[in-house]
GROMACS .gro file of C-alpha atoms in nm:
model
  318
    1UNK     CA    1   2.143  -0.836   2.268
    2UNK     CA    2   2.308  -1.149   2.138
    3UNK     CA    3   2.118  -1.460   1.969
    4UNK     CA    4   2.172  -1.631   2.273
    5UNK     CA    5   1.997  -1.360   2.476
    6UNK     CA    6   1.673  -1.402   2.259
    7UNK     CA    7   1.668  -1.732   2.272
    8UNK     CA    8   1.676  -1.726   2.679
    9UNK     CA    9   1.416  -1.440   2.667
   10UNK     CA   10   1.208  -1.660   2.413
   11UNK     CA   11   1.248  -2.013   2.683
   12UNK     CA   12   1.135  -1.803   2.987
   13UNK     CA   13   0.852  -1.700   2.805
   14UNK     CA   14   0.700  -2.076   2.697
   15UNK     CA   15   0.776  -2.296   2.988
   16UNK     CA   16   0.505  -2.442   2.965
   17UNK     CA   17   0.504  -2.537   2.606
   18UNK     CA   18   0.462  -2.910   2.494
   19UNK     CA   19   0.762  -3.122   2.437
   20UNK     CA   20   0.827  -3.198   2.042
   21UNK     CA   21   0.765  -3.550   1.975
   22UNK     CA   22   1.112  -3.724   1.767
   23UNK     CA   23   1.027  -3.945   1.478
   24UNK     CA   24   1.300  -4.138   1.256
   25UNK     CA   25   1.193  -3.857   0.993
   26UNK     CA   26   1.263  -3.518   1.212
   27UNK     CA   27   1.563  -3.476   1.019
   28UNK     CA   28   1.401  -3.443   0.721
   29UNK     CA   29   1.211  -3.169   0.880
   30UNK     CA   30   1.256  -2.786   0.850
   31UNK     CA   31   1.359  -2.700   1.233
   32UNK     CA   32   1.094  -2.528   1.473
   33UNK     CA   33   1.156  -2.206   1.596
   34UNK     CA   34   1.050  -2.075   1.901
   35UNK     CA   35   0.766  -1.850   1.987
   36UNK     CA   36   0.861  -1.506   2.066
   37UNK     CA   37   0.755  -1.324   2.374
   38UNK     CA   38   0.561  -1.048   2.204
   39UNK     CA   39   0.295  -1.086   1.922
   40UNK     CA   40   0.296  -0.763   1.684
   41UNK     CA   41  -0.008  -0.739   1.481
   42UNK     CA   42   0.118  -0.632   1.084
   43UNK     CA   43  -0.018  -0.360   0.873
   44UNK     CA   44  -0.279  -0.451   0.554
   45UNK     CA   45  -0.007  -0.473   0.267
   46UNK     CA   46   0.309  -0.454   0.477
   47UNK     CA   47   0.611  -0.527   0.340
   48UNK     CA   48   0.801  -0.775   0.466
   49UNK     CA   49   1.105  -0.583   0.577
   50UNK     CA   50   0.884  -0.302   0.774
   51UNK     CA   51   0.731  -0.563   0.961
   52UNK     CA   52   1.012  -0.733   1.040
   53UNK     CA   53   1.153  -0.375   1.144
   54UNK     CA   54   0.902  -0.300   1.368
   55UNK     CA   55   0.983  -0.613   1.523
   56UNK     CA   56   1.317  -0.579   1.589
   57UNK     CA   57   1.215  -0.259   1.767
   58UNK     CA   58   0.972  -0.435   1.982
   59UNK     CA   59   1.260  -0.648   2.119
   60UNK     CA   60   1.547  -0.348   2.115
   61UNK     CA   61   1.728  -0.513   1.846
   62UNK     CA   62   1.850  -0.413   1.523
   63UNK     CA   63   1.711  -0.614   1.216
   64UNK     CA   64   2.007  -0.782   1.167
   65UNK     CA   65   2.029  -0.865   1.582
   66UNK     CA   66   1.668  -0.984   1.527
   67UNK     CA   67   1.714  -1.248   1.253
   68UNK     CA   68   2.008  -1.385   1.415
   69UNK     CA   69   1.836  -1.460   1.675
   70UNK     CA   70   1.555  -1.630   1.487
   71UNK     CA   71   1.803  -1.864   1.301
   72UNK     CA   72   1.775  -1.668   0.983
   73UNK     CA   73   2.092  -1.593   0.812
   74UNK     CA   74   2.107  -1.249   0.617
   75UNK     CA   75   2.240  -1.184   0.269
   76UNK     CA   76   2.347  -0.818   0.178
   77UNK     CA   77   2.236  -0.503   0.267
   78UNK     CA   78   1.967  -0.275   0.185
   79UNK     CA   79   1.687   0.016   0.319
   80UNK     CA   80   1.279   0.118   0.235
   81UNK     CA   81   1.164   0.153   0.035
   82UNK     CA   82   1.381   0.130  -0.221
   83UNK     CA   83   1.408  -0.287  -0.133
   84UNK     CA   84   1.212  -0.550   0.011
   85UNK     CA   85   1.326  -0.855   0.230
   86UNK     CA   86   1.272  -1.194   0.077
   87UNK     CA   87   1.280  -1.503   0.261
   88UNK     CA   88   1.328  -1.874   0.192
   89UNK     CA   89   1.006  -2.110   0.355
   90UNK     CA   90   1.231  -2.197   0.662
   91UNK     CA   91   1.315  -1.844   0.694
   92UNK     CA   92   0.860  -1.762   0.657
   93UNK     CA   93   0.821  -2.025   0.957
   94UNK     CA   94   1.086  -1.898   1.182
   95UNK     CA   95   0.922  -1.588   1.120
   96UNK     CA   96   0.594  -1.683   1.202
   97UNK     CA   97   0.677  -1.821   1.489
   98UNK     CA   98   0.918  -1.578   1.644
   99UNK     CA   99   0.611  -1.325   1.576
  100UNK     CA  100   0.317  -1.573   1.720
  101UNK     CA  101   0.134  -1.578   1.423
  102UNK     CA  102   0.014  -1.822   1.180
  103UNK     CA  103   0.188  -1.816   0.871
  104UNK     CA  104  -0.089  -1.840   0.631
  105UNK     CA  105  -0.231  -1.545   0.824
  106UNK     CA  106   0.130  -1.362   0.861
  107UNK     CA  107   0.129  -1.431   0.439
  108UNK     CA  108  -0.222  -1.279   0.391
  109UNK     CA  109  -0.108  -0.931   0.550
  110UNK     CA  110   0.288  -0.944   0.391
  111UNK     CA  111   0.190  -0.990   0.022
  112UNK     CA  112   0.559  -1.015  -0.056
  113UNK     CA  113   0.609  -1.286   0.240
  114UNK     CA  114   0.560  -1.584   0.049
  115UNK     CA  115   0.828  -1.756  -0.124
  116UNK     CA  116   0.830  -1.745  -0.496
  117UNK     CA  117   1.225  -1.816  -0.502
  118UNK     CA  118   1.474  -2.021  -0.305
  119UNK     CA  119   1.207  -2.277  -0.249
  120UNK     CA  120   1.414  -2.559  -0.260
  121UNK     CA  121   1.676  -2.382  -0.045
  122UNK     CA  122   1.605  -2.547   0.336
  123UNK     CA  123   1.814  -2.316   0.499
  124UNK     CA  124   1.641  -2.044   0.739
  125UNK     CA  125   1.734  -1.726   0.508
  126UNK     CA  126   1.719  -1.374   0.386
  127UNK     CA  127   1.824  -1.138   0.156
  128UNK     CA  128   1.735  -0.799   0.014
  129UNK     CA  129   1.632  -0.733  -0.336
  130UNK     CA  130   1.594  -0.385  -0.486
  131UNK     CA  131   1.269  -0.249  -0.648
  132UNK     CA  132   1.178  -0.048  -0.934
  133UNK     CA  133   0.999   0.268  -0.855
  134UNK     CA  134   0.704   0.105  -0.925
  135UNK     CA  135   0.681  -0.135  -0.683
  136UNK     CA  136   0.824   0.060  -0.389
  137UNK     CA  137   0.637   0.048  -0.067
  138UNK     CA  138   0.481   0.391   0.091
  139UNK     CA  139   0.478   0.502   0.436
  140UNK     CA  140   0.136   0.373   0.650
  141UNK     CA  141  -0.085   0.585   0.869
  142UNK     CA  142   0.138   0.689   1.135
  143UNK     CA  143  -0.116   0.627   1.446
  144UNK     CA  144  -0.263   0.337   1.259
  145UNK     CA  145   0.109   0.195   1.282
  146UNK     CA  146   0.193   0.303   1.638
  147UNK     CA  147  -0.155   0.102   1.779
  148UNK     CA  148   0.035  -0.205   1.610
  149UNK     CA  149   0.339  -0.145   1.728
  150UNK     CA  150   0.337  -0.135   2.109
  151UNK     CA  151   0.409   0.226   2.055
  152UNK     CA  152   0.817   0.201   1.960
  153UNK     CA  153   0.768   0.324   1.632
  154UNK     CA  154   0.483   0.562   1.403
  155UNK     CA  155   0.674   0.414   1.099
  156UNK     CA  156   0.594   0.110   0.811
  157UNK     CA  157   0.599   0.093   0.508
  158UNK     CA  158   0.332  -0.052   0.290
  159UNK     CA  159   0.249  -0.176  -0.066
  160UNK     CA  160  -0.053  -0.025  -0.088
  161UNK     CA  161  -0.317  -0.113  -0.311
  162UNK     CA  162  -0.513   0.209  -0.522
  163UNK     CA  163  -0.849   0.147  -0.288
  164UNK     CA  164  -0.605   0.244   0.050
  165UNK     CA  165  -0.465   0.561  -0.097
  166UNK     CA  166  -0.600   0.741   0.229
  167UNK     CA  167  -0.642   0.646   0.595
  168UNK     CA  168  -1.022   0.794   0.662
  169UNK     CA  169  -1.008   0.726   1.053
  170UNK     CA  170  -0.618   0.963   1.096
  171UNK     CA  171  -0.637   1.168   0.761
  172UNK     CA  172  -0.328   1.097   0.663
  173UNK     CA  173  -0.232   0.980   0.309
  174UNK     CA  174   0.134   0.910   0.149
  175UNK     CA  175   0.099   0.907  -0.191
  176UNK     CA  176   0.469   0.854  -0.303
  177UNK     CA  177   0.734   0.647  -0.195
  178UNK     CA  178   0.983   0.976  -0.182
  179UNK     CA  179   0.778   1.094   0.081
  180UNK     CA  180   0.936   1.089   0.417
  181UNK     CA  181   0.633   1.202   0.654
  182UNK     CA  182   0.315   1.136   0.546
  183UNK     CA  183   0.009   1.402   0.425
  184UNK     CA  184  -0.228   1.563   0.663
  185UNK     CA  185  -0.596   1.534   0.447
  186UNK     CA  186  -0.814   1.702   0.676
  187UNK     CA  187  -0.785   2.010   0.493
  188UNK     CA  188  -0.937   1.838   0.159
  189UNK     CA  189  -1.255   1.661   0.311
  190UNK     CA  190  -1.345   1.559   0.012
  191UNK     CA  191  -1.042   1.264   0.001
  192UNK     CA  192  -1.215   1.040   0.279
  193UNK     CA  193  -1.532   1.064   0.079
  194UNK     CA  194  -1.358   0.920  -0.196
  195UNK     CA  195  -1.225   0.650  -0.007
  196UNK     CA  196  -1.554   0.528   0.116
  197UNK     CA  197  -1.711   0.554  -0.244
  198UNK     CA  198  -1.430   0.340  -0.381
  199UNK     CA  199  -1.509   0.127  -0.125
  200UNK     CA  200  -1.840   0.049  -0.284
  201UNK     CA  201  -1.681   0.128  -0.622
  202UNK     CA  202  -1.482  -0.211  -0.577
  203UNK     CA  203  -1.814  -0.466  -0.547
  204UNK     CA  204  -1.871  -0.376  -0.914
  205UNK     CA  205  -1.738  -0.604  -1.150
  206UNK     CA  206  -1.582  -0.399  -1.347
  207UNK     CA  207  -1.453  -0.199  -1.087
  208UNK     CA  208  -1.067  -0.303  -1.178
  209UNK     CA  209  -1.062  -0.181  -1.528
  210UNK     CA  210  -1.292   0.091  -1.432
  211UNK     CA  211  -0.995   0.261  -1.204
  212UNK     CA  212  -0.710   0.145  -1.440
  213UNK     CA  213  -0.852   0.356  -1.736
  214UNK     CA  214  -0.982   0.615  -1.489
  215UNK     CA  215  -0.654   0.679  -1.327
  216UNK     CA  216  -0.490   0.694  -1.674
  217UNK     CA  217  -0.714   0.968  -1.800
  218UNK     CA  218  -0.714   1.165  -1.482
  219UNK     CA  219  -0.335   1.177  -1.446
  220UNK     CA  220  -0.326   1.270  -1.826
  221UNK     CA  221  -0.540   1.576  -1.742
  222UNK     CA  222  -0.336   1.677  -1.479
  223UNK     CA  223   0.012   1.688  -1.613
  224UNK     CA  224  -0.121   1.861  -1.932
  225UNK     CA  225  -0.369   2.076  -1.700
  226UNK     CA  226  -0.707   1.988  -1.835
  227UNK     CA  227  -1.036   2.032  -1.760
  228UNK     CA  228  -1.023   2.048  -1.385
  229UNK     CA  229  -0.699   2.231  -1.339
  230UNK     CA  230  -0.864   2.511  -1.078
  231UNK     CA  231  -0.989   2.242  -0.855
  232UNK     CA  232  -0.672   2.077  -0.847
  233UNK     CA  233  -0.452   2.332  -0.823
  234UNK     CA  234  -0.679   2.451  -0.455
  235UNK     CA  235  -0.690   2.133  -0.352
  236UNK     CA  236  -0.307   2.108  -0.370
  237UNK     CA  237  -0.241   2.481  -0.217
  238UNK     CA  238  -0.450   2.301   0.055
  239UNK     CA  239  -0.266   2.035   0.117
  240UNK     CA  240   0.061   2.236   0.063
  241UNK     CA  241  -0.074   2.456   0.343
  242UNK     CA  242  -0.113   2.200   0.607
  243UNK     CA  243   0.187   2.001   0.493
  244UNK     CA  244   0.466   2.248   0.504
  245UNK     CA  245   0.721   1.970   0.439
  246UNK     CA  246   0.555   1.900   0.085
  247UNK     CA  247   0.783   2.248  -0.056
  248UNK     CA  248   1.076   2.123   0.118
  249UNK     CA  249   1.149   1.804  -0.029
  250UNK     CA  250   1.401   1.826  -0.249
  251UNK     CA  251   1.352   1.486  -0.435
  252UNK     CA  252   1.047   1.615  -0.666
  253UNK     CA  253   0.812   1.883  -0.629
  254UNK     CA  254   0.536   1.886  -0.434
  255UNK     CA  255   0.295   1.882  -0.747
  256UNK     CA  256   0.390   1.567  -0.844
  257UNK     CA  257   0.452   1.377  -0.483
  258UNK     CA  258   0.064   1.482  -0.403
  259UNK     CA  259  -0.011   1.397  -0.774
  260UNK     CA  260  -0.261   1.061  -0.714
  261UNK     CA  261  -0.363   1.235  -0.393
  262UNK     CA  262  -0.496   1.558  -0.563
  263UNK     CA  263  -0.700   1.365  -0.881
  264UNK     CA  264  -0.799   1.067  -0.636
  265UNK     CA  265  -1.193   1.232  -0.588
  266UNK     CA  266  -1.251   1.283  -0.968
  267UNK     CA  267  -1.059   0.942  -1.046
  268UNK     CA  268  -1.244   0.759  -0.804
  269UNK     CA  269  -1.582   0.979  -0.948
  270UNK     CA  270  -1.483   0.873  -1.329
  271UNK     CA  271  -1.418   0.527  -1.250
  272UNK     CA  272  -1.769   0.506  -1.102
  273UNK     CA  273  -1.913   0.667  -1.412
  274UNK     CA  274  -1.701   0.430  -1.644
  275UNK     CA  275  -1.782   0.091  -1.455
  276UNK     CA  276  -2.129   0.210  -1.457
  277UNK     CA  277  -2.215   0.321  -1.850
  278UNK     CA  278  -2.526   0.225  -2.002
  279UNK     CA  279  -2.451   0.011  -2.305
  280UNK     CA  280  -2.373   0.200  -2.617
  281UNK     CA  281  -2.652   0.098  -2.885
  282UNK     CA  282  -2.918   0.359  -2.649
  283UNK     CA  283  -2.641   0.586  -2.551
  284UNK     CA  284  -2.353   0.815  -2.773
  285UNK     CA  285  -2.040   0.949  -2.673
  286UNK     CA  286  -2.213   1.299  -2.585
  287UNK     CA  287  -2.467   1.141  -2.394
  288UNK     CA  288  -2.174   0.950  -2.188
  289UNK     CA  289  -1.980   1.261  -2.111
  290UNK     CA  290  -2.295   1.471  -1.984
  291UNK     CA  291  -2.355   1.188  -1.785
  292UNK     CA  292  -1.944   1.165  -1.647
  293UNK     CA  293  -1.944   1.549  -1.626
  294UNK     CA  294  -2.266   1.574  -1.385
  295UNK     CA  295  -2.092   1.276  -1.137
  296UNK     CA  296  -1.738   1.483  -1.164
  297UNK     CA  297  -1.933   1.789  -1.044
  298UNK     CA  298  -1.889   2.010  -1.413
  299UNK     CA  299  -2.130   2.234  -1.561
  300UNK     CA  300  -2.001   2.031  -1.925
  301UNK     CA  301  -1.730   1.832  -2.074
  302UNK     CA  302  -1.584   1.906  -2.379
  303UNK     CA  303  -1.249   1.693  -2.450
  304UNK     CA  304  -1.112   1.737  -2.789
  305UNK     CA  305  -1.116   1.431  -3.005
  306UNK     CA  306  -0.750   1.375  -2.894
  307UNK     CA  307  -0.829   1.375  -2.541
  308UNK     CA  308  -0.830   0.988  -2.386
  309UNK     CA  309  -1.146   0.983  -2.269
  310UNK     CA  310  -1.300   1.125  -2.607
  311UNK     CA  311  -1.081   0.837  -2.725
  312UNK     CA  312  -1.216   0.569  -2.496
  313UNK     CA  313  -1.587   0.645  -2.528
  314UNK     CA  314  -1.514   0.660  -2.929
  315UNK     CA  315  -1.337   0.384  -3.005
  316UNK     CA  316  -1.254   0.140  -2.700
  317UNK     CA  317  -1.570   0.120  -2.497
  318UNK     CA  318  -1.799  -0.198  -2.635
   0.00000   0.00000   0.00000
């Protein structure tokens, strides 16, 4: 399907839309698109290049097919998740429009939607720009995706934030942007729990730098196998289990693609603890790890005095 067929699909659709009014400044004036025929609700944390994917599908185009016949031209060429889709402002409000949703509303749901380049490019644009590791989006819940989708596709791709790590309602988690299906959790119970107390865990104040150091510690102790090494290692054998494909992926193994979804009870548990310390001058450092040891379920806790949380109750807490 041509531009010109999308734009005679979009017409048909709004023929009963207002005339545009022509002032002496239209010219000055980024050019309106037209609505599109179907209005696809996006993900939480999309990125901007899955959306626009799933899109395309909803219409039977390509991406490529799709922009075209938005009025945005395309620069280069790249795939998820190892790059994201930037567009210029003109390119955001054909966007919007072709997609029936506000843009401030489309922006809230595609964190990497709104311009921060090319701003004082007018021209309806886009082009692809590669991401570290880091930043790489990570496949969505697959049913959460195909109830937004109009049922064309179960895949998107999101940049999801540390308090989404798991969908509670599908039990289904994907952990690591290698991953090309997306983990089964029903088997580990215990990872929806999690979700829902860092849920609450995120009205705390503190509850950012809380996770931060928690996360560091807890992904220390599992590469060097520390402290809760038997609960992790079942809780991966279970997920391994019911996710076959986990010991067939050839990109890493599956001990380190499940890695933030095997400590994410205990981080989510330390965090709490952390964010939630009494203040030091009625409290030591022994008194703070019997307290973190009863909320992480242990009979005790014993780091050495190199171990980082020995090290952040010692020196770095105030």
């Amino acid at each position: 399907m041509s531009r010109t067929d999308v734009a005679a699909r979009t017409r048909a659709a709004t023929v009963h839309a207002q005339p545009s009014v022509v002032t002496t400044e239209a010219w000055l004036r980024t050019p309106s698109a037209a609505p599109g025929v179907f209005r696809v609700r996006p993900l939480p944390a999309e990125a901007t290049a899955s959306y626009t994917q799933r899109l395309a599908l909803t219409y039977q185009l390509t991406l490529p097919q799709l922009l075209d016949g938005a009025g945005i031209t395309l620069n280069g060429h790249g795939t998820l998740p190892t790059a994201e889709l930037h567009l210029s402002p003109a390119a955001c409000h054909h966007l919007a429009a072709l997609a029936r949703i506000p843009l401030p509303h489309l922006t809230h749901a595609l964190p990497r939607l709104a311009p921060n380049d090319n701003t004082h490019h007018t021209a309806a644009a886009a082009h692809w720009k590669r991401l570290e590791a880091a930043q790489q989006p990570v496949l969505a819940c697959t049913l959460c995706t195909r109830h937004r989708s109009h049922d064309p596709t179960d895949t998107a791709w999101v940049h999801r934030p540390p308090h989404r790590l798991v969908c509670p309602h599908h039990h289904q988690a994907a952990p690591d942007p290698r991953l090309t299906t997306t983990i089964r959790t029903w088997a580990a119970p215990e990872l929806a729990t999690a979700h829902h107390a860092h849920q609450r865990l995120l009205r705390h104040p503190r509850a950012a730098t809380a996770w931060t150091t928690a996360h560091a510690i807890t992904t220390r102790w599992y590469d060097h196998q520390q402290h809760l090494t038997h609960r992790w290692h079942t809780r991966l054998g279970q997920l391994c289990a019911t996710n076959p494909h986990l010991t067939t992926t050839g990109s890493a193994s599956s001990a380190l693609l499940t890695r933030d979804l095997v400590i994410y009870p205990e981080t989510v548990a330390l965090a709490r603890s952390l964010a939630t310390l009494p203040s030091r001058p009625h409290h030591d450092t022994n008194d703070a790890l019997t307290l973190i040891a009863h909320r992480m379920n242990l009979d005790r806790l014993t780091p050495n005095a190199n171990d980082p949380l020995r090290v952040f109750l010692t020196h770095t807490r105030h």
